[in-house]
C-alpha cells in the first residue's frame, strides 16, 4: 500500500480489505471538532498536515462503491438527494453538448447509454467537497460553524450551525446539503475521524481501482505528491479562485 | 399565448438536464423572497421620510411621520422570515454573540440592529418627544403612565429642549440616510457576493436592490397614505400625492435602467452561464420576469404615473391612476425579489440543467406563513398609529406648545 507511515492497526486493515467496506467507526456527523481531534492518536499534530485528494478519471469505473461506503461510514441519509460524494457519468458525442447523469449518485451503477447515439468518449467523475484552500463556504458562514481545520480540512461544526444554508449557496460545486435530521449543513470531511488516526477516507479505502488517492500537499513521500507529479491534473472551476484541493487527472474542460 | 402555456406546462414538469444531486431541493424558498421585500419597504419608506426632513420637501409633510412609523412596523417583522427559515432557529442569536466577521450575513445583523436601535427608534423618539409629553399631560389613568414611560423621563418642553430635539432629529436623519442605503444595499450584497452563482454575482446587485427598495417604499406610502386618509374621512392632499408620484417616476426610471443595463451587460459579456440563464428566463421565469416584473410591474405603472403626473386629467382620475400604479409596483417589486432569489436557484451550478420550485402551502416555509408575515407589519402599523398618531405635528413646528388636540 502506498500509505507512508501507516498507523492503521492490522486488524482494522485486514477487516476493511476483506469486506471492502468501511469500518463503522463512529457517528461522525454529530461529533464536535474537539472530540474528533481527541480521537486522534496522542502524537498527532494537526499543524503538520495539509490533506488533499487526487482522482484519476481513467481509473474510475463508476461502480459507485465509494459513494455507498461514504453513506455507510458517515451516516449520510440514504435518500437520493443527500451526498457527501457522488459519481457523475459524462457522455461526449462527436459534436454537441456533453450529457451528464448521476442516478442516485451512481451508487447503483449507471443505466446503459443509448446505443443508437454516437459516442466519442465517456468517463466517470467522482465528486466531493474540494476542501478549498480559499473556501467561499467558510467565508459566508455567519456564525463560523464552517471552518478550516488546522490540518487543511473544511469541516462543519453541527453543534453550532444555525442552518441558514448560506454556505450551500456559496459552494460552487454543489458539495453541501442540509442534513434532514440535524437541520444543519453537512458535507464531506475527508473522513476526518479516520484520517487523524492515520487511516484513509472510506471512499479511498474501498475503491477497487485505486482511482482515488488520498495524501498530503507538501510532503514528498505522500502518494498525492507522486500523483500530481506524474499526471496532468486540473481542479474544478479554477477561475473562481477557491483553490480546490481535489486534483483530477484525465478530466477535460467538460467537467464542471 | 401558446408559448406562454407551453412554458407554464414545462415549468411544472420538474427538473430538466443535469443538476447536482444535492441541488434537488431549493434551499431558499418564499420566506427568503419575503425578507428582502420587507427590508426594501423599510429602506424605501425611510428614505422618503428623510427627503422631507433633510431636503425640506415640504409637500411631503403629510406622509413624513407616517413613513417613519411604516418603516418601523416593517423593520420589526423583517427578520422573522429569516428566522423561520433557519434550520436551527433556536441558535439565531449566535449571529450576534459569536459572529463571523467575514460573513456578509453576520454583518447584516449589525447593520439591522444599528438601523433599528440607533436610527429609527431614536429618530422617532426625538420627533415625537414633545407630543408624547403633551399626550401624557392630557391623559388620565394608565394611559398617562404609558406616555410618561414612553418619554423615558425626559419631560422638559423648554425652548432649548425642543430646539435640541429638532437638532438631534436632523442629525440622526443625516446618519439615517446612509444607514438606510446600507440596510438595503447590504441585502443586495448578500446575494451579489455569491460568486458561485452567476445569476446573483453582479456588482450592480446592491445598487439595483437599493433603487428597487426606494421604488417599493414610495409606492407603499402612496397606498398607505391614500387608504388612511380615506378611512379618516379627510381630503387627500394632491400636492403631496403629486410629489410622491414624481419621486416614484424618477426612482422607477433609474431602477429600470439599472436593471436593463445589468441585463444587457450579461448578454454582451456572454459568459459560460449565458445559455442556461437564457433558457431559464424563457422557460421557468417567463411569467414572473417578463410578464409580472417587467410588463405588469414596471411598464404599466410607469405609463400610469406619467399619465397622472404630466397629463391634464381630473384629480379623481389622478388618484385612481396613482393607486393602481402603486399596487402594480408592489406586484412588480415582489416579482423582482422572487426572480432574484428563486431564479438564482432554478438552474444548476453545473450550468447543465434547470430545476423547479415547489411552493408549499401550509409548512413553516409555505405560502400561508408568508402571507401572515406580509400582513403583520400592517397590524403593527395600526397599533403604532393609535399610540403615536402621525397625522399632525412633527419636527417642523418645533415651537408648538400643547395644542388643543382635536383627535386622539
Ligand atoms: S467544495 Fe464547496 S463545501 Fe467544499 S470547501 Fe469548497 S466551497 Fe466549501
Ligand atoms: S448553514 Fe450552517 S454552516 Fe452553513 S453558513 Fe449557515 S450556519 Fe454556517
XYZ file of C-alpha atoms and ligand atoms in Angstrom:
680
model
C 0.000 0.000 0.000
C 1.141 3.471 -0.671
C 0.323 4.749 2.761
C 3.515 6.280 4.102
C 3.585 5.865 7.834
C 0.589 3.691 8.434
C -0.864 3.885 11.872
C -3.594 1.527 10.811
C -3.976 -1.354 13.117
C -3.563 -4.641 11.410
C -6.951 -5.886 12.419
C -8.671 -2.811 11.036
C -6.685 -3.035 7.902
C -7.466 -6.685 7.302
C -11.083 -6.236 8.093
C -11.503 -3.457 5.595
C -9.573 -5.389 2.996
C -11.736 -8.429 3.430
C -15.035 -6.725 3.472
C -14.068 -3.912 1.189
C -16.403 -1.952 3.338
C -15.503 0.841 5.660
C -15.360 0.168 9.320
C -18.136 1.860 11.159
C -16.039 3.871 13.478
C -18.477 6.349 14.840
C -21.413 8.528 14.093
C -19.172 11.158 12.611
C -21.700 13.795 11.829
C -22.648 14.685 15.333
C -19.165 14.646 16.755
C -17.786 18.062 17.549
C -14.321 19.022 16.306
C -12.744 18.776 19.733
C -13.978 15.261 20.094
C -12.721 14.482 16.633
C -9.249 15.617 17.473
C -9.418 13.890 20.829
C -9.972 10.641 18.995
C -6.651 11.083 17.206
C -3.628 9.264 18.443
C -1.598 11.086 21.052
C 1.286 12.136 18.884
C -0.953 13.610 16.188
C -0.103 17.187 15.383
C -2.651 18.816 13.074
C -0.251 21.550 12.039
C 1.951 19.024 10.309
C -0.688 18.024 7.811
C -2.428 19.502 4.808
C -4.719 16.918 3.337
C -5.852 16.662 -0.267
C -7.183 14.138 -2.730
C -6.327 13.048 -6.230
C -8.798 11.392 -8.579
C -7.848 9.533 -11.697
C -10.661 9.742 -14.208
C -9.146 6.976 -16.345
C -9.286 4.548 -13.490
C -12.811 5.216 -12.253
C -15.202 2.511 -13.450
C -18.323 4.110 -11.998
C -19.063 1.231 -9.669
C -20.355 3.613 -7.004
C -18.769 1.791 -4.089
C -17.130 4.953 -2.791
C -20.446 6.794 -2.626
C -22.050 3.820 -0.960
C -19.233 3.388 1.551
C -19.367 7.100 2.342
C -23.050 6.895 3.177
C -22.447 3.980 5.492
C -19.365 5.384 7.122
C -20.763 8.843 7.728
C -24.409 8.003 8.223
C -25.427 10.108 5.263
C -29.180 9.740 4.639
C -29.868 7.023 2.078
C -32.192 9.312 0.163
C -31.040 10.130 -3.348
C -30.667 13.837 -2.702
C -28.040 13.821 0.017
C -24.448 13.087 -0.862
C -21.048 13.745 0.541
C -19.594 12.151 -2.566
C -21.214 11.016 -5.786
C -20.187 9.889 -9.264
C -21.131 11.636 -12.486
C -21.072 9.995 -15.893
C -20.096 12.109 -18.882
C -21.078 11.015 -22.355
C -19.430 13.121 -25.012
C -20.920 12.934 -28.520
C -18.782 13.733 -31.593
C -20.482 17.092 -31.658
C -22.877 18.890 -29.417
C -23.385 19.085 -25.709
C -21.974 16.563 -23.290
C -24.604 14.532 -21.497
C -24.177 14.132 -17.770
C -26.083 11.983 -15.322
C -25.743 10.630 -11.832
C -28.726 8.436 -10.938
C -28.787 8.020 -7.168
C -25.288 9.456 -7.102
C -24.032 6.445 -9.041
C -24.455 4.124 -6.058
C -26.458 1.580 -8.020
C -24.323 1.888 -11.126
C -25.468 3.538 -14.363
C -28.104 2.582 -16.910
C -26.848 1.592 -20.326
C -26.120 4.527 -22.597
C -28.372 4.986 -25.614
C -26.841 2.637 -28.178
C -28.233 4.472 -31.165
C -26.337 7.613 -30.340
C -22.778 8.021 -31.449
C -20.369 8.381 -28.573
C -16.948 9.904 -28.780
C -15.826 9.450 -25.214
C -17.328 8.582 -21.915
C -15.919 8.667 -18.415
C -16.859 8.834 -14.752
C -16.085 11.709 -12.438
C -16.323 11.220 -8.691
C -17.247 14.446 -6.947
C -16.947 15.594 -3.356
C -16.146 18.690 -1.340
C -12.906 20.106 -2.675
C -11.732 21.285 0.716
C -10.905 24.563 -0.924
C -7.962 26.488 0.368
C -9.930 29.655 -0.193
C -13.372 28.325 0.684
C -16.369 30.574 -0.005
C -18.467 28.405 2.306
C -16.239 29.340 5.240
C -16.267 32.975 4.231
C -20.027 33.308 4.273
C -20.987 31.301 7.365
C -22.464 33.876 9.755
C -21.553 32.005 12.932
C -18.291 30.412 11.919
C -19.761 26.914 12.057
C -17.996 26.063 8.823
C -14.285 26.370 9.288
C -10.967 25.116 8.024
C -9.215 22.821 10.443
C -5.526 23.235 11.138
C -4.830 20.208 9.002
C -6.479 21.787 5.974
C -9.865 20.080 6.060
C -13.057 22.097 5.751
C -15.448 20.981 8.478
C -18.888 21.896 9.777
C -19.488 22.102 13.489
C -23.059 20.913 13.594
C -23.448 21.892 17.225
C -23.042 25.470 16.061
C -24.581 25.648 12.606
C -27.820 27.656 12.517
C -28.950 26.056 9.272
C -29.139 29.266 7.256
C -27.834 27.456 4.151
C -25.736 30.374 3.015
C -22.767 28.021 2.690
C -24.775 25.732 0.423
C -25.457 28.698 -1.842
C -21.831 29.754 -1.771
C -20.297 26.389 -2.656
C -19.813 26.363 -6.425
C -19.583 22.583 -6.524
C -22.898 21.503 -5.021
C -20.911 19.685 -2.365
C -23.167 20.536 0.559
C -26.617 19.558 1.695
C -28.808 20.264 4.679
C -28.990 17.210 6.874
C -32.682 16.347 7.213
C -32.355 15.254 10.832
C -29.923 17.704 12.357
C -31.157 20.563 10.126
C -27.572 21.674 9.781
C -25.225 21.831 6.828
C -23.271 18.698 6.054
C -20.628 17.610 3.574
C -17.518 15.511 3.072
C -14.967 15.693 5.903
C -12.332 13.518 4.216
C -13.495 11.100 6.943
C -11.753 13.282 9.456
C -12.294 10.798 12.252
C -10.323 8.244 10.248
C -7.527 10.342 8.851
C -6.457 11.736 12.205
C -5.802 8.134 13.161
C -3.657 7.615 10.123
C -6.344 5.763 8.203
C -7.587 6.698 4.762
C -11.070 8.024 3.963
C -13.666 5.308 3.447
C -14.113 6.111 -0.249
C -10.391 5.754 -0.885
C -10.283 2.562 1.098
C -12.998 0.816 -0.880
C -12.164 1.941 -4.403
C -11.343 -1.269 -6.317
C -9.262 0.507 -8.953
C -7.497 2.979 -6.730
C -8.944 5.816 -8.716
C -8.847 7.889 -5.533
C -5.585 8.864 -3.934
C -5.508 10.430 -0.503
C -2.493 12.270 0.728
C -0.925 15.488 1.723
C 0.223 18.590 -0.018
C 3.837 19.486 0.504
C 5.050 16.087 1.610
C 7.305 14.394 -0.900
C 6.607 10.898 0.267
C 2.849 11.324 0.120
C 1.062 9.333 -2.588
C -0.688 12.524 -3.563
C 2.584 14.204 -4.273
C 3.522 11.427 -6.674
C 0.055 11.554 -8.233
C 0.337 15.244 -9.009
C 3.891 14.890 -10.284
C 3.180 12.087 -12.729
C -0.197 13.273 -14.015
C -1.570 16.347 -15.668
C -4.111 17.448 -13.146
C -6.804 20.071 -13.105
C -9.042 21.455 -10.395
C -12.696 22.323 -10.923
C -13.850 25.875 -11.717
C -10.385 27.188 -11.217
C -11.413 30.693 -12.308
C -13.441 31.137 -9.153
C -10.208 31.193 -7.170
C -11.480 28.839 -4.492
C -8.225 26.876 -4.783
C -9.730 23.404 -4.585
C -7.688 20.564 -3.150
C -9.192 17.723 -5.129
C -6.997 17.156 -8.168
C -8.390 15.411 -11.223
C -6.214 13.684 -13.747
C -7.635 12.871 -17.158
C -10.576 15.265 -16.849
C -11.268 17.711 -19.635
C -12.965 21.063 -19.867
C -16.408 19.473 -19.929
C -16.119 18.638 -16.249
C -17.527 21.341 -14.048
C -50.346 32.735 -25.832
C -49.436 29.224 -26.861
C -45.840 29.700 -25.898
C -46.863 31.038 -22.520
C -48.938 27.955 -21.926
C -46.189 25.692 -23.169
C -43.769 27.426 -20.850
C -46.110 27.094 -17.945
C -46.532 23.409 -18.631
C -42.822 22.875 -18.828
C -42.295 24.832 -15.653
C -44.406 22.325 -13.816
C -42.640 19.401 -15.395
C -39.759 19.233 -12.898
C -36.034 19.085 -13.409
C -34.535 19.046 -16.893
C -30.929 18.451 -17.851
C -28.357 17.622 -15.215
C -28.413 19.095 -11.729
C -26.028 18.116 -8.938
C -27.721 15.573 -6.678
C -27.601 17.890 -3.654
C -29.349 20.619 -5.617
C -32.605 18.782 -5.910
C -34.195 20.813 -3.179
C -34.164 24.597 -3.372
C -32.534 25.927 -0.263
C -34.003 29.381 -0.072
C -37.738 29.478 -0.605
C -40.528 32.002 -0.415
C -39.547 33.221 3.049
C -36.267 34.456 1.642
C -38.274 36.239 -1.046
C -40.367 37.955 1.593
C -37.331 39.029 3.564
C -35.661 41.366 1.043
C -39.118 42.557 0.030
C -39.821 43.690 3.582
C -36.414 45.275 4.153
C -36.834 47.049 0.837
C -40.075 48.607 2.014
C -38.354 49.741 5.204
C -35.479 51.392 3.413
C -37.773 52.974 0.856
C -40.184 54.406 3.402
C -37.358 55.783 5.480
C -35.601 57.389 2.548
C -38.870 59.040 1.623
C -39.211 60.454 5.124
C -35.655 61.703 5.005
C -36.315 63.586 1.800
C -38.745 65.741 3.641
C -36.538 66.132 6.663
C -33.203 66.824 5.067
C -34.132 68.427 1.801
C -37.178 70.169 3.185
C -39.577 68.903 0.561
C -42.480 70.408 2.428
C -45.125 68.897 0.172
C -44.294 65.599 1.806
C -45.123 66.671 5.357
C -48.413 64.706 5.416
C -46.523 61.443 4.956
C -43.409 62.201 6.970
C -44.303 60.652 10.296
C -46.455 58.015 8.688
C -43.411 56.883 6.708
C -41.287 56.610 9.826
C -43.918 54.513 11.576
C -44.315 52.378 8.477
C -40.571 51.819 8.298
C -40.587 50.740 11.937
C -43.520 48.356 11.523
C -41.916 46.639 8.588
C -38.499 46.568 10.174
C -39.832 44.769 13.222
C -41.173 41.961 11.063
C -38.338 41.844 8.520
C -36.101 39.391 10.407
C -38.945 36.946 11.093
C -38.909 35.234 7.690
C -35.186 34.726 8.043
C -35.672 33.286 11.489
C -38.468 30.959 10.419
C -36.314 29.694 7.602
C -33.333 28.709 9.760
C -32.769 25.018 10.280
C -31.946 25.713 13.924
C -33.830 28.909 14.804
C -33.071 28.473 18.496
C -29.459 29.309 17.683
C -30.290 32.508 15.811
C -28.734 34.751 18.438
C -25.351 33.211 17.756
C -25.176 35.532 14.766
C -24.808 38.357 17.260
C -22.996 36.557 20.041
C -20.340 34.786 18.034
C -20.452 36.462 14.652
C -18.047 35.571 11.934
C -16.803 38.961 10.882
C -16.047 37.942 7.303
C -19.609 36.840 6.692
C -21.920 39.254 4.935
C -24.917 37.728 6.641
C -23.439 38.143 10.116
C -22.553 41.746 9.463
C -26.007 42.412 8.138
C -27.315 41.581 11.609
C -25.366 44.500 12.991
C -26.458 46.840 10.240
C -30.002 45.855 11.115
C -29.627 46.474 14.845
C -27.869 49.752 14.238
C -30.634 50.862 11.956
C -33.424 49.783 14.284
C -31.970 50.942 17.570
C -29.870 53.914 16.714
C -31.544 55.375 13.707
C -35.206 54.604 13.529
C -36.176 54.425 17.197
C -34.092 57.450 18.146
C -35.391 59.498 15.291
C -38.974 58.635 16.143
C -38.392 59.399 19.771
C -36.900 62.808 19.181
C -39.586 63.572 16.686
C -42.422 62.576 18.978
C -40.977 63.584 22.345
C -42.878 66.831 22.619
C -46.155 65.215 21.598
C -45.607 62.318 23.964
C -45.270 64.752 26.824
C -48.356 66.615 25.727
C -50.311 63.406 25.487
C -49.073 62.371 28.899
C -50.181 65.663 30.400
C -53.609 65.444 28.857
C -54.394 61.803 29.501
C -55.514 60.138 32.650
C -55.039 56.786 34.292
C -52.905 54.109 32.747
C -52.533 56.000 29.508
C -50.835 58.822 31.322
C -48.230 56.483 32.795
C -47.771 54.787 29.485
C -46.900 58.044 27.764
C -44.673 59.109 30.623
C -42.842 55.826 30.263
C -42.500 56.458 26.529
C -40.960 59.828 27.242
C -38.239 57.974 29.156
C -38.425 60.563 31.890
C -37.326 63.422 29.719
C -40.243 65.766 30.190
C -38.818 69.194 29.632
C -40.574 71.263 26.998
C -38.393 74.304 27.355
C -37.364 76.069 24.196
C -33.845 74.727 24.494
C -35.070 71.193 24.945
C -37.282 71.460 21.872
C -34.525 73.034 19.861
C -32.302 70.177 20.905
C -34.939 67.670 19.774
C -35.034 69.289 16.380
C -31.284 69.361 16.085
C -30.849 65.781 17.222
C -33.568 64.664 14.830
C -31.892 66.331 11.913
C -28.537 64.853 12.867
C -29.966 61.347 13.125
C -31.640 61.704 9.769
C -28.291 62.624 8.324
C -26.821 59.389 9.650
C -30.052 57.678 8.792
C -29.894 58.156 5.047
C -26.614 56.327 4.540
C -27.804 53.760 7.050
C -30.956 53.125 5.067
C -28.862 52.843 1.934
C -26.616 50.446 3.777
C -29.514 48.375 5.041
C -30.812 47.532 1.665
C -27.580 47.733 -0.241
C -26.404 45.090 2.167
C -29.267 42.761 1.358
C -28.217 43.073 -2.268
C -24.653 42.417 -1.239
C -25.629 39.169 0.463
C -26.739 37.917 -2.929
C -24.329 39.805 -5.141
C -21.283 38.440 -3.342
C -22.108 34.795 -4.005
C -19.616 34.282 -6.783
C -20.667 30.680 -7.252
C -23.958 31.882 -8.655
C -23.826 33.723 -11.982
C -27.407 34.991 -11.623
C -26.564 36.799 -8.386
C -22.934 37.579 -8.718
C -23.025 41.140 -10.002
C -21.601 44.342 -8.620
C -24.801 46.078 -9.603
C -26.814 43.899 -7.259
C -26.629 46.163 -4.165
C -27.483 49.229 -6.232
C -30.359 47.580 -8.047
C -31.673 46.386 -4.695
C -31.401 49.871 -3.316
C -33.330 51.569 -6.065
C -35.989 48.932 -6.181
C -36.265 49.446 -2.426
C -36.861 53.142 -2.884
C -39.475 52.448 -5.526
C -41.300 49.917 -3.386
C -41.172 52.130 -0.290
C -42.568 55.192 -2.008
C -45.292 53.152 -3.694
C -46.206 51.663 -0.336
C -46.512 55.141 1.162
C -48.798 56.172 -1.675
C -51.058 53.273 -0.810
C -50.948 53.755 2.941
C -51.436 57.489 2.665
C -54.430 57.160 0.353
C -56.102 54.418 2.344
C -55.582 56.010 5.759
C -56.789 59.375 4.564
C -59.864 57.775 3.146
C -60.665 55.998 6.391
C -60.180 59.187 8.363
C -62.634 60.944 6.056
C -60.063 63.536 5.141
C -59.184 65.041 1.817
C -56.131 63.706 0.071
C -53.507 66.374 -0.285
C -52.903 66.466 -4.037
C -49.608 68.321 -3.725
C -48.277 65.569 -1.573
C -49.583 62.878 -3.865
C -48.144 64.559 -6.938
C -44.763 64.876 -5.273
C -44.848 61.203 -4.359
C -45.743 60.424 -7.946
C -42.831 62.471 -9.218
C -40.327 60.775 -6.940
C -41.802 57.460 -7.906
C -41.302 58.061 -11.610
C -37.729 59.213 -11.151
C -36.839 56.265 -8.927
C -38.519 53.857 -11.300
C -36.678 55.152 -14.304
C -33.348 54.811 -12.511
C -34.260 51.356 -11.251
C -35.492 50.158 -14.604
C -32.450 51.439 -16.480
C -30.092 49.852 -13.987
C -31.772 46.515 -14.375
C -31.746 46.851 -18.111
C -28.073 47.741 -18.005
C -27.320 44.707 -15.898
C -29.208 42.542 -18.346
C -27.545 43.945 -21.435
C -24.141 43.649 -19.867
C -24.707 39.961 -19.129
C -25.873 39.353 -22.666
C -22.944 41.215 -24.118
C -20.365 39.541 -21.914
C -21.986 36.260 -22.831
C -20.182 34.191 -20.254
C -20.375 30.449 -19.954
C -23.557 30.753 -17.936
C -25.494 32.709 -20.541
C -27.076 29.662 -22.172
C -28.566 28.271 -19.029
C -29.642 31.726 -17.856
C -31.433 32.500 -21.084
C -33.164 29.178 -21.130
C -34.197 29.818 -17.538
C -35.642 33.192 -18.444
C -37.527 31.876 -21.416
C -38.869 28.869 -19.527
C -39.095 28.935 -15.788
C -39.064 32.675 -15.219
C -41.062 33.757 -18.223
C -44.235 34.590 -16.364
C -42.684 36.055 -13.231
C -39.966 38.011 -15.030
C -41.240 39.124 -18.394
C -44.917 39.388 -17.619
C -45.144 40.085 -13.923
C -41.968 42.041 -13.248
C -41.411 43.913 -16.477
C -44.785 44.375 -18.143
C -47.237 44.463 -15.241
C -44.837 45.660 -12.576
C -42.743 48.243 -14.398
C -44.007 49.400 -17.763
C -47.701 49.584 -16.900
C -47.267 51.586 -13.683
C -44.738 53.876 -15.324
C -47.275 54.630 -18.014
C -49.977 55.226 -15.425
C -47.742 57.536 -13.422
C -46.686 59.546 -16.427
C -50.300 59.936 -17.381
C -51.330 61.016 -13.894
C -48.428 63.341 -13.475
C -47.975 65.012 -16.813
C -51.325 64.826 -18.484
C -54.182 67.166 -17.731
C -56.522 64.777 -16.022
C -59.019 65.449 -13.242
C -57.881 64.815 -9.664
C -60.310 61.975 -9.291
C -58.709 60.184 -12.223
C -55.228 61.020 -10.986
C -55.876 59.440 -7.642
C -57.089 56.312 -9.309
C -54.042 56.148 -11.560
C -51.680 56.648 -8.620
C -53.444 53.979 -6.665
C -53.365 51.437 -9.462
C -49.744 52.241 -10.247
C -48.751 51.785 -6.611
C -50.414 48.387 -6.446
C -48.840 47.248 -9.704
C -45.463 48.385 -8.440
C -45.825 46.170 -5.384
C -46.593 43.246 -7.661
C -43.568 44.142 -9.749
C -41.158 44.517 -6.843
C -42.335 41.312 -5.228
C -41.713 39.595 -8.549
C -38.264 41.173 -8.670
C -37.405 39.629 -5.312
C -38.929 36.349 -6.407
C -36.938 36.287 -9.620
C -33.678 37.117 -7.916
C -33.992 34.704 -5.015
C -35.676 31.771 -6.699
C -34.264 32.405 -10.150
C -30.792 32.077 -8.697
C -31.608 28.555 -7.625
C -33.574 27.290 -10.582
C -30.501 26.419 -12.600
C -27.824 24.014 -11.527
C -24.347 25.260 -10.730
C -23.252 22.590 -13.172
C -24.854 25.002 -15.692
C -26.424 21.957 -17.304
C -29.944 21.793 -16.003
C -32.959 23.518 -14.569
C -34.990 22.574 -11.568
C -38.316 23.819 -10.257
C -39.561 25.418 -7.111
C -42.439 23.723 -5.397
C -44.284 26.198 -3.259
C -45.683 24.635 -0.104
C -48.992 25.835 1.242
C -49.004 25.269 4.968
C -45.482 24.399 6.099
C -43.356 26.797 8.085
C -41.795 27.855 4.802
C -45.057 27.903 2.922
C -47.336 30.418 1.311
C -49.614 30.740 4.310
C -46.860 31.794 6.700
C -45.563 34.254 4.125
C -48.938 35.893 3.780
C -49.197 36.203 7.547
C -45.740 37.769 7.620
C -46.775 40.229 4.936
C -49.884 41.242 6.839
C -48.248 41.573 10.240
C -46.480 44.880 9.566
C -49.863 46.460 8.822
C -51.213 45.228 12.132
C -48.221 46.703 13.909
C -48.636 49.926 11.967
C -52.270 50.077 13.044
C -51.256 49.806 16.688
C -48.403 52.288 16.324
C -50.672 54.802 14.684
C -53.058 54.503 17.627
C -50.267 55.099 20.111
C -48.401 57.748 18.167
C -50.888 59.465 15.848
C -48.796 60.743 12.960
C -51.423 62.957 11.435
C -50.227 66.280 12.661
C -47.258 67.998 14.138
C -43.709 66.886 13.845
C -40.310 68.486 13.883
C -41.293 71.265 11.527
C -43.202 73.062 14.236
C -40.624 72.994 16.969
C -42.079 75.827 18.988
C -45.549 74.404 19.240
C -46.868 74.027 22.775
C -49.585 71.689 23.925
C -52.039 72.192 21.080
C -55.692 71.682 21.633
C -55.995 68.126 20.393
C -58.973 67.649 18.157
C -58.341 63.987 17.503
C -56.976 61.291 19.619
S -16.020 22.497 -2.278
Fe -17.679 23.718 -1.503
S -18.080 22.965 0.541
Fe -16.052 22.229 -0.067
S -14.622 23.757 0.719
Fe -15.081 24.310 -1.401
S -16.774 25.735 -1.234
Fe -16.648 24.678 0.732
S -25.904 26.533 7.128
Fe -24.613 26.346 8.956
S -22.544 26.016 8.205
Fe -23.764 26.798 6.511
S -23.477 29.016 6.521
Fe -25.329 28.633 7.714
S -24.604 28.422 9.812
Fe -22.798 28.217 8.512
